[in-house]
C-alpha cells in the first residue's frame, strides 16, 4: 500500500488495544522489517527512546513531545482525505489521546 499511495493506512498499524505494550513494540519492529525501515539507525533510535524513558521524567517528557509531534504529522498525512469531523474525532488522532491532552496543560 505504501508503494502505491505513498502512505500507510491506519488499518495497517497495530491496534493499540489488541496487545500488551511489549507485544505492540515487537509487532512494530516486525512491521518496520516488513516495510524495509528497520535500519540500524531506526533500531538504535528505538533503543534510545526506551532507555530515555528510564532515565528521568524530563527525558520522558521530551520523548513524549517528540513522539506526539511525529504521530500528529503521520496522522495528518494519512487522514488528509478524511472528512474533517471524522478526522478530528478519530481515536487514531493523537490529539484525542489523554496523555497528549495532559502534556498540553
PDB file of C-alpha atoms in Angstrom:
ATOM      1  CA  UNK A   1       0.000   0.000   0.000  1.00  0.00           C
ATOM      2  CA  UNK A   2       2.808   2.395   0.871  1.00  0.00           C
ATOM      3  CA  UNK A   3       4.384   1.908  -2.540  1.00  0.00           C
ATOM      4  CA  UNK A   4       1.079   2.561  -4.317  1.00  0.00           C
ATOM      5  CA  UNK A   5      -0.202   5.543  -2.379  1.00  0.00           C
ATOM      6  CA  UNK A   6       2.829   6.971  -0.598  1.00  0.00           C
ATOM      7  CA  UNK A   7       1.436   6.332   2.863  1.00  0.00           C
ATOM      8  CA  UNK A   8       0.486   3.505   5.177  1.00  0.00           C
ATOM      9  CA  UNK A   9      -3.212   3.183   6.031  1.00  0.00           C
ATOM     10  CA  UNK A  10      -4.190   3.380   9.686  1.00  0.00           C
ATOM     11  CA  UNK A  11      -5.572  -0.164   9.416  1.00  0.00           C
ATOM     12  CA  UNK A  12      -2.038  -1.453   8.734  1.00  0.00           C
ATOM     13  CA  UNK A  13      -0.828  -0.251  12.113  1.00  0.00           C
ATOM     14  CA  UNK A  14      -1.052  -2.497  15.166  1.00  0.00           C
ATOM     15  CA  UNK A  15      -4.205  -1.845  17.210  1.00  0.00           C
ATOM     16  CA  UNK A  16      -3.362  -0.066  20.450  1.00  0.00           C
ATOM     17  CA  UNK A  17      -5.795  -2.148  22.483  1.00  0.00           C
ATOM     18  CA  UNK A  18      -5.148  -5.518  20.842  1.00  0.00           C
ATOM     19  CA  UNK A  19      -1.930  -6.470  22.651  1.00  0.00           C
ATOM     20  CA  UNK A  20       0.284  -5.695  25.598  1.00  0.00           C
ATOM     21  CA  UNK A  21       2.796  -2.876  25.294  1.00  0.00           C
ATOM     22  CA  UNK A  22       5.609  -5.396  24.849  1.00  0.00           C
ATOM     23  CA  UNK A  23       3.699  -7.187  22.108  1.00  0.00           C
ATOM     24  CA  UNK A  24       2.966  -3.862  20.395  1.00  0.00           C
ATOM     25  CA  UNK A  25       6.661  -2.991  20.388  1.00  0.00           C
ATOM     26  CA  UNK A  26       7.568  -6.380  18.910  1.00  0.00           C
ATOM     27  CA  UNK A  27       4.858  -6.019  16.258  1.00  0.00           C
ATOM     28  CA  UNK A  28       6.125  -2.532  15.418  1.00  0.00           C
ATOM     29  CA  UNK A  29       9.677  -3.817  14.961  1.00  0.00           C
ATOM     30  CA  UNK A  30       8.378  -6.633  12.748  1.00  0.00           C
ATOM     31  CA  UNK A  31       6.355  -4.058  10.776  1.00  0.00           C
ATOM     32  CA  UNK A  32       9.488  -1.936  10.306  1.00  0.00           C
ATOM     33  CA  UNK A  33      11.302  -5.015   8.992  1.00  0.00           C
ATOM     34  CA  UNK A  34       8.488  -5.796   6.523  1.00  0.00           C
ATOM     35  CA  UNK A  35       8.443  -2.194   5.285  1.00  0.00           C
ATOM     36  CA  UNK A  36      12.228  -2.122   4.898  1.00  0.00           C
ATOM     37  CA  UNK A  37      12.555   0.580   7.541  1.00  0.00           C
ATOM     38  CA  UNK A  38      14.320  -1.421  10.253  1.00  0.00           C
ATOM     39  CA  UNK A  39      17.631   0.244   9.561  1.00  0.00           C
ATOM     40  CA  UNK A  40      20.403   0.237  12.114  1.00  0.00           C
ATOM     41  CA  UNK A  41      19.727   3.913  12.817  1.00  0.00           C
ATOM     42  CA  UNK A  42      15.990   3.420  13.323  1.00  0.00           C
ATOM     43  CA  UNK A  43      16.511   0.472  15.655  1.00  0.00           C
ATOM     44  CA  UNK A  44      19.150   2.389  17.637  1.00  0.00           C
ATOM     45  CA  UNK A  45      16.680   5.266  17.949  1.00  0.00           C
ATOM     46  CA  UNK A  46      14.034   2.871  19.289  1.00  0.00           C
ATOM     47  CA  UNK A  47      16.555   1.609  21.821  1.00  0.00           C
ATOM     48  CA  UNK A  48      17.456   5.176  22.821  1.00  0.00           C
ATOM     49  CA  UNK A  49      13.774   6.022  23.250  1.00  0.00           C
ATOM     50  CA  UNK A  50      13.216   3.040  25.524  1.00  0.00           C
ATOM     51  CA  UNK A  51      16.308   3.846  27.547  1.00  0.00           C
ATOM     52  CA  UNK A  52      15.452   7.546  27.830  1.00  0.00           C
ATOM     53  CA  UNK A  53      12.133   6.685  29.439  1.00  0.00           C
ATOM     54  CA  UNK A  54      14.040   5.085  32.293  1.00  0.00           C
ATOM     55  CA  UNK A  55      16.469   7.983  32.797  1.00  0.00           C
ATOM     56  CA  UNK A  56      14.406  10.881  34.064  1.00  0.00           C
ATOM     57  CA  UNK A  57      10.998  12.482  33.948  1.00  0.00           C
ATOM     58  CA  UNK A  58      12.463  15.274  31.803  1.00  0.00           C
ATOM     59  CA  UNK A  59      13.768  12.772  29.241  1.00  0.00           C
ATOM     60  CA  UNK A  60      10.419  11.012  29.217  1.00  0.00           C
ATOM     61  CA  UNK A  61       8.547  14.294  28.663  1.00  0.00           C
ATOM     62  CA  UNK A  62      10.871  15.261  25.777  1.00  0.00           C
ATOM     63  CA  UNK A  63      10.374  11.796  24.293  1.00  0.00           C
ATOM     64  CA  UNK A  64       6.587  12.193  24.502  1.00  0.00           C
ATOM     65  CA  UNK A  65       6.663  15.643  22.922  1.00  0.00           C
ATOM     66  CA  UNK A  66       8.816  14.397  20.037  1.00  0.00           C
ATOM     67  CA  UNK A  67       6.684  11.274  19.636  1.00  0.00           C
ATOM     68  CA  UNK A  68       3.435  13.233  19.605  1.00  0.00           C
ATOM     69  CA  UNK A  69       4.836  15.632  17.022  1.00  0.00           C
ATOM     70  CA  UNK A  70       5.707  12.690  14.749  1.00  0.00           C
ATOM     71  CA  UNK A  71       2.403  10.898  15.436  1.00  0.00           C
ATOM     72  CA  UNK A  72       0.378  14.020  14.615  1.00  0.00           C
ATOM     73  CA  UNK A  73       2.292  14.606  11.392  1.00  0.00           C
ATOM     74  CA  UNK A  74       1.830  10.947  10.410  1.00  0.00           C
ATOM     75  CA  UNK A  75      -1.888  11.025  11.242  1.00  0.00           C
ATOM     76  CA  UNK A  76      -2.456  14.298   9.380  1.00  0.00           C
ATOM     77  CA  UNK A  77      -0.764  12.914   6.277  1.00  0.00           C
ATOM     78  CA  UNK A  78      -2.715   9.653   6.387  1.00  0.00           C
ATOM     79  CA  UNK A  79      -6.068  11.251   7.075  1.00  0.00           C
ATOM     80  CA  UNK A  80      -5.850  14.148   4.613  1.00  0.00           C
ATOM     81  CA  UNK A  81      -8.710  12.725   2.525  1.00  0.00           C
ATOM     82  CA  UNK A  82     -10.948  12.093   5.515  1.00  0.00           C
ATOM     83  CA  UNK A  83     -13.969  14.194   6.394  1.00  0.00           C
ATOM     84  CA  UNK A  84     -12.818  16.931   8.828  1.00  0.00           C
ATOM     85  CA  UNK A  85     -15.167  15.888  11.630  1.00  0.00           C
ATOM     86  CA  UNK A  86     -14.210  12.229  11.223  1.00  0.00           C
ATOM     87  CA  UNK A  87     -10.523  13.138  11.369  1.00  0.00           C
ATOM     88  CA  UNK A  88     -10.903  15.339  14.436  1.00  0.00           C
ATOM     89  CA  UNK A  89     -12.976  12.797  16.392  1.00  0.00           C
ATOM     90  CA  UNK A  90     -11.000   9.696  15.400  1.00  0.00           C
ATOM     91  CA  UNK A  91      -9.489   7.634  18.231  1.00  0.00           C
ATOM     92  CA  UNK A  92      -6.403   7.321  15.993  1.00  0.00           C
ATOM     93  CA  UNK A  93      -5.887  11.103  16.151  1.00  0.00           C
ATOM     94  CA  UNK A  94      -3.085  11.692  18.687  1.00  0.00           C
ATOM     95  CA  UNK A  95      -4.723  14.998  19.651  1.00  0.00           C
ATOM     96  CA  UNK A  96      -7.507  12.920  21.247  1.00  0.00           C
ATOM     97  CA  UNK A  97      -5.220  10.805  23.418  1.00  0.00           C
ATOM     98  CA  UNK A  98      -5.326  11.544  27.139  1.00  0.00           C
ATOM     99  CA  UNK A  99      -1.540  11.762  27.523  1.00  0.00           C
ATOM    100  CA  UNK A 100      -1.329  14.354  24.718  1.00  0.00           C
ATOM    101  CA  UNK A 101      -4.032  16.435  26.398  1.00  0.00           C
ATOM    102  CA  UNK A 102      -2.144  16.223  29.713  1.00  0.00           C
ATOM    103  CA  UNK A 103       1.078  17.466  28.101  1.00  0.00           C
ATOM    104  CA  UNK A 104      -0.739  20.477  26.655  1.00  0.00           C
ATOM    105  CA  UNK A 105      -1.713  21.783  30.105  1.00  0.00           C
TER     106      UNK A 105
END
